[in-house]
Amino acid sequence: MPTATGSVPSTAVGAGEEVAAGTVLLGRYELGGLLGRGASAKVYLARDLLTGRSVAIKSFPNPRGGGCEDGRRLVAIEREAAILRRLRHRHVVRLHEILATRKKVHFVLDLAAGGELFSLVDASGRMTEDLARHYFRQLISAVRYCHARGVYHRDIKPENLLLDEAGDLKVADFGLGAVADGNLCHTLCGTPAYVAPEILSRKGYDPAKVDIWSCGVVLFVLAAGYLPFNDASLVNMYRKIYAGKFRCPSWFSPALRGLVRRILDPNPDTRIDTAGILSHPWFCDSASDDELARLMRGHEEEAWFKPEFKEDMARAMTAFDILTFSPGSDLSGLFGAGPGKERVFVSEPAGTVLSRVEDAGRKEGYRVRREGKRGTGPVYVEEESGGIVAKVSVFKLADTVSVVEVVKGDGAEAVLFWKDRLEPAVKPPALN
Ligand code: ADP
Ligand code: MG
């Protein structure tokens, strides 16, 4: 079996730049149909011509292609490769090798032939508690293994939980690949419903606890058939997440309710950890100690694990955190901000932010007007003619966290005003 190669090669190593069915990559892998697509890559079915085995090939645009290097993309792909190379677990999709052409970087992966875990829900959108427990155990087995190796998935959600041909769980997509082009928000945000409250609170967070939270949301959805936190308004949805406000359906057993409450605890300090989950009555149910121990042992080989890895990871995580989770970073994607709209998380009182917005508007010679009871906003920044340059509102999510929403006016002036004056004004001063 080929071993995973090192870093992303910088030169073309063969033919097959266009990824089309029937293409043979580097004389070795014959591509079939598209299996899925994510924010960063497309995933194809392929056949290994040497062994006849089916594999999945995750193809990224080559960040070193096209003449100039895309550093952020490169960091993200290298990171995903570094993580996958170090994970060998029954319930984690395994990386076999990396190939590159001028235009693409291809990860050759275990094929998860069974599709998505969610294909197993019944007509009412859920599964029995027993089946949910079966897969939740496999998920926790994988997550615990990753955490023990300093790897945090940070994007656990249904699309990333796949099944192999035997119907066993395979955790996929350790990419957060969207980080590379500044789009982490897309990766996380496709499903804001799975994001732990502390991610947004700008105080730093323990990635292990964040993963546990997402596992809790997945468990809830599997057994309930709907999301624990949901609202037509994303701001309201986040309020519910912050408050840990959800209701278990009537058919949840008391033990399941107990466990879900312990996982979806908005306070990461008191939230249950994997050790706690392992000894929880619902998780253990009728399994013998031996069975549970076997389940939790899931790794196939230990030899791969190199001591230098931890140091490696620490570096990668730092770069990653700077790119994506620095305080005041634009998490707009989490709220699905579209063109003409920006959203920034802050921990200052609304009045302080809105006063800076007013100053910024006046400095540029615009008229400013604050509405709302007791000056709570929104603030309108307008041209003399009355045309709107920006409307800025602040929504409180929790005591220390608010989201500033900026709706930009049409036209180049509004865009410039956002860039030069408004963005620095809404972000916390320390960051400018
Ligand atoms: P991204 O990082 O862009 O989100 P993913 O790794 O999540 O990409 O892959 C995108 C989709 O492709 C997945 O949601 C899944 O449907 C499919 N997929 C990914 N890996 C595999 C695999 N090993 N086997 C089968 N399908 C896969
Ligand atoms: Mg994905």
Tab-separated table of N, CA, C and O in Angstrom, residues 2 7 10 58 68 73 120 126 129 140 155 167 178-179 204 207 240 250 268-270 285 290 329 366 411 415 422:
chain	number	residue	atom	x	y	z
A	2	PRO	N	0.563	2.198	-0.862
A	2	PRO	CA	1.401	3.388	-0.894
A	2	PRO	C	1.292	4.136	0.429
A	2	PRO	O	0.251	4.114	1.075
A	7	SER	N	4.937	16.864	1.905
A	7	SER	CA	4.156	18.077	1.702
A	7	SER	C	3.604	18.134	0.279
A	7	SER	O	3.868	17.270	-0.542
A	10	SER	N	5.332	20.966	-5.503
A	10	SER	CA	5.142	22.269	-6.124
A	10	SER	C	5.165	22.195	-7.638
A	10	SER	O	4.866	23.157	-8.313
A	58	LYS	N	-9.989	13.358	-3.248
A	58	LYS	CA	-10.409	14.720	-2.928
A	58	LYS	C	-9.476	15.671	-3.663
A	58	LYS	O	-8.274	15.683	-3.417
A	68	CYS	N	0.951	32.140	-9.482
A	68	CYS	CA	1.258	32.738	-8.181
A	68	CYS	C	0.758	31.822	-7.076
A	68	CYS	O	-0.208	31.076	-7.242
A	73	ARG	N	-4.422	29.095	1.088
A	73	ARG	CA	-4.894	27.788	0.635
A	73	ARG	C	-3.849	26.718	0.889
A	73	ARG	O	-4.150	25.600	1.299
A	120	LEU	N	-29.370	7.181	6.881
A	120	LEU	CA	-29.976	6.091	7.653
A	120	LEU	C	-31.194	6.513	8.475
A	120	LEU	O	-31.796	5.692	9.151
A	126	ARG	N	-35.469	10.621	11.676
A	126	ARG	CA	-34.650	10.249	12.830
A	126	ARG	C	-34.368	8.749	12.841
A	126	ARG	O	-34.837	8.008	11.983
A	129	GLU	N	-33.224	5.115	19.187
A	129	GLU	CA	-32.204	5.476	20.165
A	129	GLU	C	-31.049	4.480	20.116
A	129	GLU	O	-29.881	4.854	20.254
A	140	ILE	N	-17.712	9.017	19.094
A	140	ILE	CA	-16.920	9.380	20.279
A	140	ILE	C	-15.584	8.625	20.278
A	140	ILE	O	-14.547	9.165	20.654
A	155	ASP	N	-15.243	20.791	12.895
A	155	ASP	CA	-16.308	20.964	11.900
A	155	ASP	C	-17.164	19.699	11.851
A	155	ASP	O	-17.501	19.218	10.772
A	167	GLY	N	-21.091	-0.246	6.608
A	167	GLY	CA	-22.060	0.519	7.380
A	167	GLY	C	-21.477	1.106	8.659
A	167	GLY	O	-22.219	1.537	9.544
A	178	ALA	N	-11.531	25.853	4.121
A	178	ALA	CA	-11.909	27.208	3.776
A	178	ALA	C	-11.031	28.222	4.475
A	178	ALA	O	-10.969	29.359	4.055
A	179	VAL	N	-10.339	27.814	5.499
A	179	VAL	CA	-9.397	28.707	6.160
A	179	VAL	C	-8.467	29.343	5.160
A	179	VAL	O	-8.165	30.517	5.231
A	204	GLY	N	-11.136	32.916	23.285
A	204	GLY	CA	-10.362	31.697	23.130
A	204	GLY	C	-11.215	30.553	23.628
A	204	GLY	O	-12.145	30.756	24.400
A	207	PRO	N	-10.609	23.538	21.954
A	207	PRO	CA	-11.185	22.897	20.766
A	207	PRO	C	-11.794	21.529	21.070
A	207	PRO	O	-12.693	21.087	20.356
A	240	LYS	N	-30.246	31.335	21.472
A	240	LYS	CA	-30.641	30.055	22.075
A	240	LYS	C	-29.408	29.209	22.400
A	240	LYS	O	-29.340	28.561	23.436
A	250	SER	N	-40.439	14.222	23.308
A	250	SER	CA	-41.051	13.367	24.337
A	250	SER	C	-40.507	11.940	24.294
A	250	SER	O	-40.500	11.255	25.303
A	268	PRO	N	-18.438	25.798	28.764
A	268	PRO	CA	-17.477	24.749	28.426
A	268	PRO	C	-16.768	24.180	29.656
A	268	PRO	O	-16.307	23.040	29.626
A	269	ASP	N	-16.712	24.950	30.740
A	269	ASP	CA	-16.018	24.461	31.942
A	269	ASP	C	-16.773	23.335	32.633
A	269	ASP	O	-16.171	22.467	33.265
A	270	THR	N	-18.094	23.381	32.527
A	270	THR	CA	-18.856	22.325	33.200
A	270	THR	C	-19.379	21.278	32.211
A	270	THR	O	-19.940	20.267	32.623
A	285	ASP	N	-24.986	1.758	28.365
A	285	ASP	CA	-26.169	0.915	28.232
A	285	ASP	C	-25.834	-0.528	28.559
A	285	ASP	O	-25.332	-0.809	29.644
A	290	ASP	N	-15.605	-4.913	28.273
A	290	ASP	CA	-14.736	-5.377	27.190
A	290	ASP	C	-15.120	-4.767	25.856
A	290	ASP	O	-14.280	-4.293	25.099
A	329	SER	N	-12.240	38.720	14.347
A	329	SER	CA	-12.150	38.242	12.976
A	329	SER	C	-13.557	38.222	12.387
A	329	SER	O	-14.549	38.149	13.093
A	366	TYR	N	-20.220	62.835	6.304
A	366	TYR	CA	-21.579	62.341	6.121
A	366	TYR	C	-22.476	62.794	7.280
A	366	TYR	O	-21.983	63.178	8.341
A	411	GLY	N	-23.058	51.448	-4.314
A	411	GLY	CA	-22.097	52.394	-4.884
A	411	GLY	C	-20.713	52.296	-4.276
A	411	GLY	O	-20.516	51.776	-3.171
A	415	VAL	N	-18.630	51.361	-0.381
A	415	VAL	CA	-17.622	50.309	-0.226
A	415	VAL	C	-16.343	50.882	0.374
A	415	VAL	O	-15.759	50.327	1.305
A	422	LEU	N	-15.300	52.484	8.356
A	422	LEU	CA	-16.292	51.770	9.161
A	422	LEU	C	-15.758	50.472	9.759
A	422	LEU	O	-15.967	50.183	10.940
